[in-house]
Short mmCIF file of C-alpha atoms and ligand atoms in Angstrom, two decimals:
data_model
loop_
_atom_site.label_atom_id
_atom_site.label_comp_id
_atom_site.label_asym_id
_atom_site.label_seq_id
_atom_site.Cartn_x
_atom_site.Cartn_y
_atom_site.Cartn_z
CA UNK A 618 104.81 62.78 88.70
CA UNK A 619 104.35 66.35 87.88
CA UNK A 620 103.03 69.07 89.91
CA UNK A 621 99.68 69.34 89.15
CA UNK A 622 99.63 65.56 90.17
CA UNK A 623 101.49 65.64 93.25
CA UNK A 624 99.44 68.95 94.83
CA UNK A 625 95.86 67.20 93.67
CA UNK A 626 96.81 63.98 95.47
CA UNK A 627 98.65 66.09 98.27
CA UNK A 628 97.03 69.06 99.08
CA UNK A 629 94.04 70.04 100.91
CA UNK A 630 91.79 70.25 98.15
CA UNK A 631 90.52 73.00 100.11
CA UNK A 632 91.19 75.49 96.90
CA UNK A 633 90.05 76.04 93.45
CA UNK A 634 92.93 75.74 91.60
CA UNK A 635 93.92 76.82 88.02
CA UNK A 636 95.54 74.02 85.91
CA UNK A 637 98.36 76.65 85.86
CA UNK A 638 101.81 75.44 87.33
CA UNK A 639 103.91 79.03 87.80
CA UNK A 640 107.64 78.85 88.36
CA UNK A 641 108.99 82.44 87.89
CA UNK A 642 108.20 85.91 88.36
CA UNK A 643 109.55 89.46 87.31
CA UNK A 644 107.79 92.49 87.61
CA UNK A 645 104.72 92.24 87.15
CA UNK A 646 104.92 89.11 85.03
CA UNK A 647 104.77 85.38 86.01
CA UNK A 648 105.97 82.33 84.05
CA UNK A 649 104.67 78.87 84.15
CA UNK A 650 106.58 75.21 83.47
CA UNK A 651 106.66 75.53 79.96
CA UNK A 652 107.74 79.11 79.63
CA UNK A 653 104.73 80.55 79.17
CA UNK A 654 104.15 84.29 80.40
CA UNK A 655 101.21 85.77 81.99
CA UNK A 656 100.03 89.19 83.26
CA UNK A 657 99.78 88.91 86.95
CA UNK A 658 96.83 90.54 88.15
CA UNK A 659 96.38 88.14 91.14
CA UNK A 660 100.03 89.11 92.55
CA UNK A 661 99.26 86.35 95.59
CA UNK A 662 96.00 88.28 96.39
CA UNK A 663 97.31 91.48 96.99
CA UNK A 664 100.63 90.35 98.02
CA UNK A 665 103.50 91.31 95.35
CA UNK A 666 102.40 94.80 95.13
CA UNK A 667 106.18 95.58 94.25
CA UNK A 668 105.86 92.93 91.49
CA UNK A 669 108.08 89.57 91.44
CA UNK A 670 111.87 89.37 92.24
CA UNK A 671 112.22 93.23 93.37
CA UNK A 672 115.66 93.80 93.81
CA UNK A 673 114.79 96.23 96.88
CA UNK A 674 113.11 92.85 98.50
CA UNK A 675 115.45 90.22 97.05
CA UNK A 676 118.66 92.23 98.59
CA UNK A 677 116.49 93.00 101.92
CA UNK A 678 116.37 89.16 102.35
CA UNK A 679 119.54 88.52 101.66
CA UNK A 680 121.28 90.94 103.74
CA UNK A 681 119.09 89.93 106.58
CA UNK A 682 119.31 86.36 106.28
CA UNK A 683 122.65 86.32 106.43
CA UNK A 684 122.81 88.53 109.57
CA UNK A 685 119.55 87.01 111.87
CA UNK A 686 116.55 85.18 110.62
CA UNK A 687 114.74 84.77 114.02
CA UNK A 688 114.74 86.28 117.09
CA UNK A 689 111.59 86.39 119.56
CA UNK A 690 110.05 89.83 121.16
CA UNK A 691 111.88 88.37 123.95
CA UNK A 692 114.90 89.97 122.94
CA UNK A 693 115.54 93.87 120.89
CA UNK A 694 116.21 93.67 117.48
CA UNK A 695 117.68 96.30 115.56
CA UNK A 696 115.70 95.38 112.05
CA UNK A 697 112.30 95.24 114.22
CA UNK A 698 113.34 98.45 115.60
CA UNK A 699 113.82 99.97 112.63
CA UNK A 700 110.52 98.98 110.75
CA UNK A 701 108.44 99.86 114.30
CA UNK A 702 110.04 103.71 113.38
CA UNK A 703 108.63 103.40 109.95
CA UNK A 704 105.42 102.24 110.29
CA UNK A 705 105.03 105.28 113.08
CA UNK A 706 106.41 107.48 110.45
CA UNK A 707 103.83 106.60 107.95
CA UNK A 708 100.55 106.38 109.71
CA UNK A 709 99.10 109.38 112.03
CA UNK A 710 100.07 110.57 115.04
CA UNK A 711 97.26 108.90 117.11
CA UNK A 712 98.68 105.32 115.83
CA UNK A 713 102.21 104.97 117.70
CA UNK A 714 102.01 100.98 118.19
CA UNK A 715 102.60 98.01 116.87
CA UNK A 716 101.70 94.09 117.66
CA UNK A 717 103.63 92.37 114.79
CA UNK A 718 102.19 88.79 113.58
CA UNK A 719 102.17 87.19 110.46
CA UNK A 720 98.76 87.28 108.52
CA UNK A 721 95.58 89.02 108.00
CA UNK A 722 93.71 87.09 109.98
CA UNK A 723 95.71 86.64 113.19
CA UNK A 724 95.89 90.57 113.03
CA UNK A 725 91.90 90.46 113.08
CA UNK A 726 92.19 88.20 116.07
CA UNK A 727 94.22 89.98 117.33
CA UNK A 728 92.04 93.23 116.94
CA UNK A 729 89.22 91.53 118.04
CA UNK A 730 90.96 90.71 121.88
CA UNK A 731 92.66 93.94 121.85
CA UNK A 732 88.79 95.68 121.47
CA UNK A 733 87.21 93.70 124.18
CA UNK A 734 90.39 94.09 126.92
CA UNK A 735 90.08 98.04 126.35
CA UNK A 736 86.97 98.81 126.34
CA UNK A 737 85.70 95.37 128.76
CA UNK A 738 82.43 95.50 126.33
CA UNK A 739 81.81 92.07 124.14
CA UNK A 740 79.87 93.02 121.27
CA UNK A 741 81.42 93.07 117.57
CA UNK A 742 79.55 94.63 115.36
CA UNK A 743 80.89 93.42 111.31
CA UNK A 744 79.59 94.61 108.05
CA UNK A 745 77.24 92.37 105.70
CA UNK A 746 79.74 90.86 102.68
CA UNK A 747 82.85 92.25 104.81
CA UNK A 748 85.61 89.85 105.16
CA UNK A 749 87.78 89.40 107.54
CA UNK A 750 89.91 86.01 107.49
CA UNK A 751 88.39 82.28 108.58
CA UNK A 752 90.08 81.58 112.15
CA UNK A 753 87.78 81.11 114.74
CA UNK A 754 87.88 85.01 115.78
CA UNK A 755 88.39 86.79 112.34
CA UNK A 756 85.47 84.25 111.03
CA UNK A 757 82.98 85.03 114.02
CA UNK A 758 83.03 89.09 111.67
CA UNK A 759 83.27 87.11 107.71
CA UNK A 760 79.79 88.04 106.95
CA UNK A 761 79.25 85.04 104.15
CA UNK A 762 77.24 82.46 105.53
CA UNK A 763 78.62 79.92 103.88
CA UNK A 764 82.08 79.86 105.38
CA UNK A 765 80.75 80.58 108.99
CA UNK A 766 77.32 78.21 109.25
CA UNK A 767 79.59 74.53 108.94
CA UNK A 768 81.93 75.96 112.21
CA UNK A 769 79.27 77.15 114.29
CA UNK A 770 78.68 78.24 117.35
CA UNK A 771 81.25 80.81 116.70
CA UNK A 772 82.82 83.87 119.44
CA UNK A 773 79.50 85.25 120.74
CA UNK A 774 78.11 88.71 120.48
CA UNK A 775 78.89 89.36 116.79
CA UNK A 776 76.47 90.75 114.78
CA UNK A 777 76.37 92.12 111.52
CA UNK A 778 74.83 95.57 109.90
CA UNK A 779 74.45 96.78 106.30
CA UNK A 780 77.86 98.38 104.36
CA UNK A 781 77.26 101.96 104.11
CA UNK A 782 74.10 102.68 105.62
CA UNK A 783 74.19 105.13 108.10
CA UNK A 784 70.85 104.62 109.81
CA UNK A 785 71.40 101.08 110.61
CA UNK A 786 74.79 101.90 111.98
CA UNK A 787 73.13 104.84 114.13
CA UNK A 788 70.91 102.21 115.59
CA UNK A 789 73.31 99.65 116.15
CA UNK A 790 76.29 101.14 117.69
CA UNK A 791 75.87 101.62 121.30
CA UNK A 792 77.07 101.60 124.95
CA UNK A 793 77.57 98.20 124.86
CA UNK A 794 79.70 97.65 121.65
CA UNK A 795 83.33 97.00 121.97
CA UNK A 796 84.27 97.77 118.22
CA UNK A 797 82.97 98.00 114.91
CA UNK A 798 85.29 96.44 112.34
CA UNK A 799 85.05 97.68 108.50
CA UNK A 800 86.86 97.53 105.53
CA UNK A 801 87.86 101.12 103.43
CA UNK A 802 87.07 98.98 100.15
CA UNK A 803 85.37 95.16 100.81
CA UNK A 804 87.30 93.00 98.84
CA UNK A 805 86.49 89.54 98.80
CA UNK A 806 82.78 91.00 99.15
CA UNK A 807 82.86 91.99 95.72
CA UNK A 808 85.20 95.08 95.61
CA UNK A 809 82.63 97.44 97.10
CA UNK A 810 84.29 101.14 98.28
CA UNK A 811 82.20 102.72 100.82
CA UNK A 812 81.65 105.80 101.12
CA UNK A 813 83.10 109.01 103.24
CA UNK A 814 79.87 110.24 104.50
CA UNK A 815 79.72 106.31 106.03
CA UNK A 816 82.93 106.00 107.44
CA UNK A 817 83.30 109.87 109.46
CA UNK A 818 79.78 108.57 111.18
CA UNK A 819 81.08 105.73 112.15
CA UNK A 820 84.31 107.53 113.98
CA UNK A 821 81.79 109.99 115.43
CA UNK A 822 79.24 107.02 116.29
CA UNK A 823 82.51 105.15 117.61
CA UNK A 824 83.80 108.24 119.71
CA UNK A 825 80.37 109.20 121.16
CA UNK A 826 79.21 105.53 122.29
CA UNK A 827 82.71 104.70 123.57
CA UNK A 828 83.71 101.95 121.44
CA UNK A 829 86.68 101.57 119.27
CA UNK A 830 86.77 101.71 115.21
CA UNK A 831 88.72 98.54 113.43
CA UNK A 832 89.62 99.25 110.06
CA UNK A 833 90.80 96.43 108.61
CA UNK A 834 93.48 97.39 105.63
CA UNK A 835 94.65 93.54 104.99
CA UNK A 836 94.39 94.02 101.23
CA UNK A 837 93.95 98.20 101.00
CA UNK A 838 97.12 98.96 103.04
CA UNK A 839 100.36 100.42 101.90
CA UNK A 840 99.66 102.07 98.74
CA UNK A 841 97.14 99.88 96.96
CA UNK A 842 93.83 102.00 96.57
CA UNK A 843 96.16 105.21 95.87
CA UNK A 844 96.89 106.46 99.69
CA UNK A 845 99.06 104.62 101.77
CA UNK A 846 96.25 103.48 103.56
CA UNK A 847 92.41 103.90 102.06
CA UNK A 848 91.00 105.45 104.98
CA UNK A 849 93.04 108.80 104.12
CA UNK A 850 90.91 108.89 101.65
CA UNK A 851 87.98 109.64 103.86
CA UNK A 852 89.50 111.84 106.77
CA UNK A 853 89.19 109.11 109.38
CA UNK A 854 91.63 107.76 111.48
CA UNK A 855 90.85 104.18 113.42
CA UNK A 856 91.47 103.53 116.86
CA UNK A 857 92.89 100.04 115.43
CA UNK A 858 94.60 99.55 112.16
CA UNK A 859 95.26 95.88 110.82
CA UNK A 860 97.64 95.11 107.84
CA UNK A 861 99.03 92.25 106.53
CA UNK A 862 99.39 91.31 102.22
CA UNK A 863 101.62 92.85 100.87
CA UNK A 864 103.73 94.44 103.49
CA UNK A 865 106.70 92.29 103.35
CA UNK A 866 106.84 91.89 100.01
CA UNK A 867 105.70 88.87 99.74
CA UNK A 868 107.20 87.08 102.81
CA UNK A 869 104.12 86.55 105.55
CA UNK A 870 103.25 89.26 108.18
CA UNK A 871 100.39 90.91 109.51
CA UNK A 872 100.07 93.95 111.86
CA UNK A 873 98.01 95.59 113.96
CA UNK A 874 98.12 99.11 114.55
CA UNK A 875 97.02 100.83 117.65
CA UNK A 876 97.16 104.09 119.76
CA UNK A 877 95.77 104.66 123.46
CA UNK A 878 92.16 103.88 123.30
CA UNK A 879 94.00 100.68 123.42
CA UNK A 880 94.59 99.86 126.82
CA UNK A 881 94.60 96.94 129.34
CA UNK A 882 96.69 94.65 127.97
CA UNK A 883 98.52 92.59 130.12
CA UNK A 884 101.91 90.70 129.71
CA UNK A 885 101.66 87.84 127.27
CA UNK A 886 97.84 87.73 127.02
CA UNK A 887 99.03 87.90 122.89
CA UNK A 888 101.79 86.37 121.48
CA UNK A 889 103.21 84.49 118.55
CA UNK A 890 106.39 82.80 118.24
CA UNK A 891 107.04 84.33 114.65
CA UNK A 892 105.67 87.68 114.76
CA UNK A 893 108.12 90.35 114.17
CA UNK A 894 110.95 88.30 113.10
CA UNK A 895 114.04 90.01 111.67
CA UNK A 896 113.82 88.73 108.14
CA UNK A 897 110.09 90.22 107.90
CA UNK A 898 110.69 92.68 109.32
CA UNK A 899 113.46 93.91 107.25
CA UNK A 900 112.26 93.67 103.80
CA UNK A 901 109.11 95.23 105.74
CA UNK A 902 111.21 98.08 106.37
CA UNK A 903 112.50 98.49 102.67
CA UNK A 904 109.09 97.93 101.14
CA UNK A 905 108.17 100.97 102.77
CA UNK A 906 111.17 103.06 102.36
CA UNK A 907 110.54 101.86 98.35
CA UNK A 908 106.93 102.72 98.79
CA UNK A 909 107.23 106.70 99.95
CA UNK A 910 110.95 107.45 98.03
CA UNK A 911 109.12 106.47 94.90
CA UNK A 912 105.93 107.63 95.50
CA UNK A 913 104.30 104.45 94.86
CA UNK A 914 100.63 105.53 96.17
CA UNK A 915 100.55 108.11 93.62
CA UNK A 916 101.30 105.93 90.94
CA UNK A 917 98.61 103.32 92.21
CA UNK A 918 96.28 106.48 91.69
CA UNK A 919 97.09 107.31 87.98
CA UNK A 920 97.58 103.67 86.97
CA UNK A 921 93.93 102.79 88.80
CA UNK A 922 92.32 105.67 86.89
CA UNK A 923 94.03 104.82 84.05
CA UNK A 924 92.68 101.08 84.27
CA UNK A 925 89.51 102.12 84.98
CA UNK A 926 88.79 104.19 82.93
CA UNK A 927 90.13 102.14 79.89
CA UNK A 928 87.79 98.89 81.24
CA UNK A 929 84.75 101.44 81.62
CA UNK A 930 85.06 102.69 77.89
CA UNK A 931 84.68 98.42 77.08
CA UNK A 932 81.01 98.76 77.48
CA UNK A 933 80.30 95.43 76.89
CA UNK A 934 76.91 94.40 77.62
CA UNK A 935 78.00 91.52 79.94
CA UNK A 936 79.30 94.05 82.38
CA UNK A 937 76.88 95.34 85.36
CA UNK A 938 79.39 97.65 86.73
CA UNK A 939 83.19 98.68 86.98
CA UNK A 940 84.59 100.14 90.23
CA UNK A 941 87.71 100.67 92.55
CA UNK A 942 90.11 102.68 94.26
CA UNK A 943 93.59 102.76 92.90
CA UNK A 944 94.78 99.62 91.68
CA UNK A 945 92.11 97.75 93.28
CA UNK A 946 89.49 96.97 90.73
CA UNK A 947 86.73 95.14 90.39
CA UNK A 948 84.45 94.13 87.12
CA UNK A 949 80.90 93.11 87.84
CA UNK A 950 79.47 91.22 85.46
CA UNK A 951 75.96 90.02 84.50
CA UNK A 952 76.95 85.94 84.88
CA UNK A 953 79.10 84.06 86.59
CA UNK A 954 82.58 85.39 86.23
CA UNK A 955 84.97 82.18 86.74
CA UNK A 956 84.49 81.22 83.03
CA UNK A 957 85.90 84.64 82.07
CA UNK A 958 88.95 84.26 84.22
CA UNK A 959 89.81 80.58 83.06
CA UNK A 960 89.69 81.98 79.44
CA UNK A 961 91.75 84.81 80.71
CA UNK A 962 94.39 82.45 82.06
CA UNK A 963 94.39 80.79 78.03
CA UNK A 964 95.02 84.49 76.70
CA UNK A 965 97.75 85.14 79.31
CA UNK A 966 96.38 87.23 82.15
CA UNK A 967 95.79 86.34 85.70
CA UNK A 968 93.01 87.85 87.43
CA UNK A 969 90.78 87.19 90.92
CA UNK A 970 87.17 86.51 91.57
CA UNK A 971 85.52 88.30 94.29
CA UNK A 972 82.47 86.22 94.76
CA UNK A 973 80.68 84.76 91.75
CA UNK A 974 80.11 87.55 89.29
CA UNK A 975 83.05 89.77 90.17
CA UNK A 976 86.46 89.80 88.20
CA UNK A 977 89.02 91.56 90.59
CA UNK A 978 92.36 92.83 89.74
CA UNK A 979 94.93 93.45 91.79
CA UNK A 980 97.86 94.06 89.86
CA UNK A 981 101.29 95.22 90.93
CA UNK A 982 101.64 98.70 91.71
CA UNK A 983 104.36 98.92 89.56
CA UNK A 984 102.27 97.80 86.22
CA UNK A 985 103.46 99.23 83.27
CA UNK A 986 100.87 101.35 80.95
CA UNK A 987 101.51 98.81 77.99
CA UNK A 988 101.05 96.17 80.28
CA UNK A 989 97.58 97.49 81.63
CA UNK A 990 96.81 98.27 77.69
CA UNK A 991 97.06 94.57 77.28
CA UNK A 992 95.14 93.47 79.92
CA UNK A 993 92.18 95.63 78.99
CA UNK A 994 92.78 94.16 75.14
CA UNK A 995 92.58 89.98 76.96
CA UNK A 996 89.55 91.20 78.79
CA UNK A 997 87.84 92.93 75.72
CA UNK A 998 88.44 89.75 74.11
CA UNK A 999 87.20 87.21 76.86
CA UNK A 1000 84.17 89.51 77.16
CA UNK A 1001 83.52 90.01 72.96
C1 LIG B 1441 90.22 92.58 104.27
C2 LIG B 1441 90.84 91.28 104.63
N1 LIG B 1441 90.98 90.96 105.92
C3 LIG B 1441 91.56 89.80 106.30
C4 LIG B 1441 91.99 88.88 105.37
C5 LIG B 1441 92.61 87.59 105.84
O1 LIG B 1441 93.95 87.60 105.61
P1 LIG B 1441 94.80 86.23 105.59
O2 LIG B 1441 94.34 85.46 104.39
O3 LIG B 1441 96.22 86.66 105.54
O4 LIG B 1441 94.47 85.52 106.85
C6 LIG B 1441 91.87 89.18 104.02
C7 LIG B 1441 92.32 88.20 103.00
O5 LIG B 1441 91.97 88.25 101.85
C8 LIG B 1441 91.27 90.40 103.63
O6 LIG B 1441 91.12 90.72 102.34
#
């Protein structure tokens, strides 16, 4: 039986799959069963950001394997050690902490707890189309009704303002709120940046009221939107930071970032048996090394503009709107947008949806110009 056979009788069936079965990857190109190459503009949702097969990642894994795969927080570790001293290196002097997991969502958990213990307030306040993973926690702040409603009642005292507005979040934010948690760019919302004017209120709203400021980096952090992390772009820094995608290259980890407005956190009221395991933590360590020595952020910024730019001058009359930071790009269109991306997949280029009208691209950081050039030619095509 092939594949496609064994994972529709096998699976979940809790995803929409393509009728694509993908074997290889290199760069930032993947190859299905039959040999066929694609652009890969999906990279795992914001996961291969180095592309497929990296050396940098492929020798981090190696070396590590063959030295220690696991070893619990129980014990020191020399590769945790080492990636601990990176991440401090690369994120601002207020953030000098690190709870290491192993996905986006158990960082948002993870957040959430972290928010309440300090500050011994309940309320959550999320953002409308803000996304922040589907366990019970992370779910009780995904605004979209339709993936919350069927698991209800969810963690109390969540509620949920307008993106952007600064009125509502004036009125809002208060003396009783534990943290507000917001994303630099919504993704899975629809690829929605919001905007500086927003976010420095909401530090200043955060700061004055006494509650703490989640930013939730998942799928902006470590180079993607053209900054190591998007909220540089605004001149913000978050009392908690959570990470996860693309950090390890590919391998699974999440991370949340702190400083001391976190406080109050007593022995083993978080843990995970995997978090911060030597292998992760490792190619963790050289993704990051990779991502400053070859100034990978900047790149992200050119390349973005230079995708952007070249899918703006399309004007097609199908498209509502195109919009992004760095290499994080999304395509509004006027109609549904899955049709667009199946035909994509027949002229050789993956891309996301981000809700029902929105093609989102997430493409390696290291995309090559002729590769982008052909993208943009698929999508003019799709589109004509
Ligand atoms: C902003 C954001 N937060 C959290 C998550 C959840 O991450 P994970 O799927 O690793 O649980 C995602 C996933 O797309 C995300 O984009």
């Amino acid at each position: 039986m092939n594949a496609i056979d064994l994972e529709d009788r096998h699976t979940s069936g809790l995803y929409h799959k393509r009728r694509v079965v993908l074997v290889r990857g290199e760069g930032a190109t993947v190859w299905d069963q039959n040999g066929r190459p694609y652009i890969d503009c999906t990279t795992g949702i914001g996961v291969a950001s180095l592309g497929h097969g990296h050396p940098v990642i492929l020798n981090a894994i190696a070396g590590q394997a063959s030295r220690l795969i696991t070893c619990h927080e129980l014990f020191y570790n020399d590769a945790r050690a080492a990636l601990v001293e990176r991440l401090n290196a690369v994120t601002p002097p207020a953030i000098d902490r690190f709870f290491l997991c192993n996905s986006g969502t158990e960082a948002n958990e993870g957040a959430i707890k972290f928010a309440r213990r300090s500050t011994g307030r309940r309320e959550i306040i999320a953002m409308m189309r803000g996304y922040h993973g589907k366990t019970m926690g992370s779910l009780s702040a995904t605004w979209d009704p339709k993936y919350r409603e069927p698991f209800e009642p969810l963690v109390p005292e969540f509620r949920f303002i307008p993106y952007d507005n600064l009125q509502t979040a004036a009125d809002a934010i208060s003396d009783n709120t534990a943290a507000v948690i917001v994303e630099i760019v919504q993704g899975e919302g629809g690829v929605r940046p919001g905007s500086t004017g927003f976010f420095q209120r909401l530090r200043e709203l955060c700061t004055a009221r006494g509650a703490l400021l989640i930013v939730d980096e998942v799928q902006t952090g470590f180079a993607r939107t053209g900054r190591m992390f998007a909220f540089e772009h605004h001149g913000i820094v978050p009392d908690i930071l959570t990470l996860a995608k693309s950090v390890a290259g590919g391998l699974p980890m999440g991370i949340i970032a702190f400083g001391d407005r976190v406080r109050n956190l007593n022995k083993l009221t978080h843990t995970t048996t995997f978090g911060g395991n030597p292998l992760v933590c490792a190619v963790a360590r050289q993704v990051i090394d990779y991502l400053v020595a070859e100034r990978i952020a900047e790149r992200a910024a050119q390349m973005g503009e230079y995708l952007l730019a070249a899918l703006r001058r399309l004007n097609s009359s199908r498209v509502r709107q195109v919009r992004g930071l760095g290499l994080m790009i999304g395509m509004e269109l006027k109609e549904p947008a899955g049709p667009f991306a199946q035909k994509l997949v027949e002229h050789g280029v993956l891309v996301l949806l981000a809700g029902t009208t929105v093609l989102r691209l997430l493409p390696p950081l290291i995309i090559e110009r002729e590769q982008i050039d052909f993208v943009v030619e698929k999508i003019a095509t799709v589109l004509a």
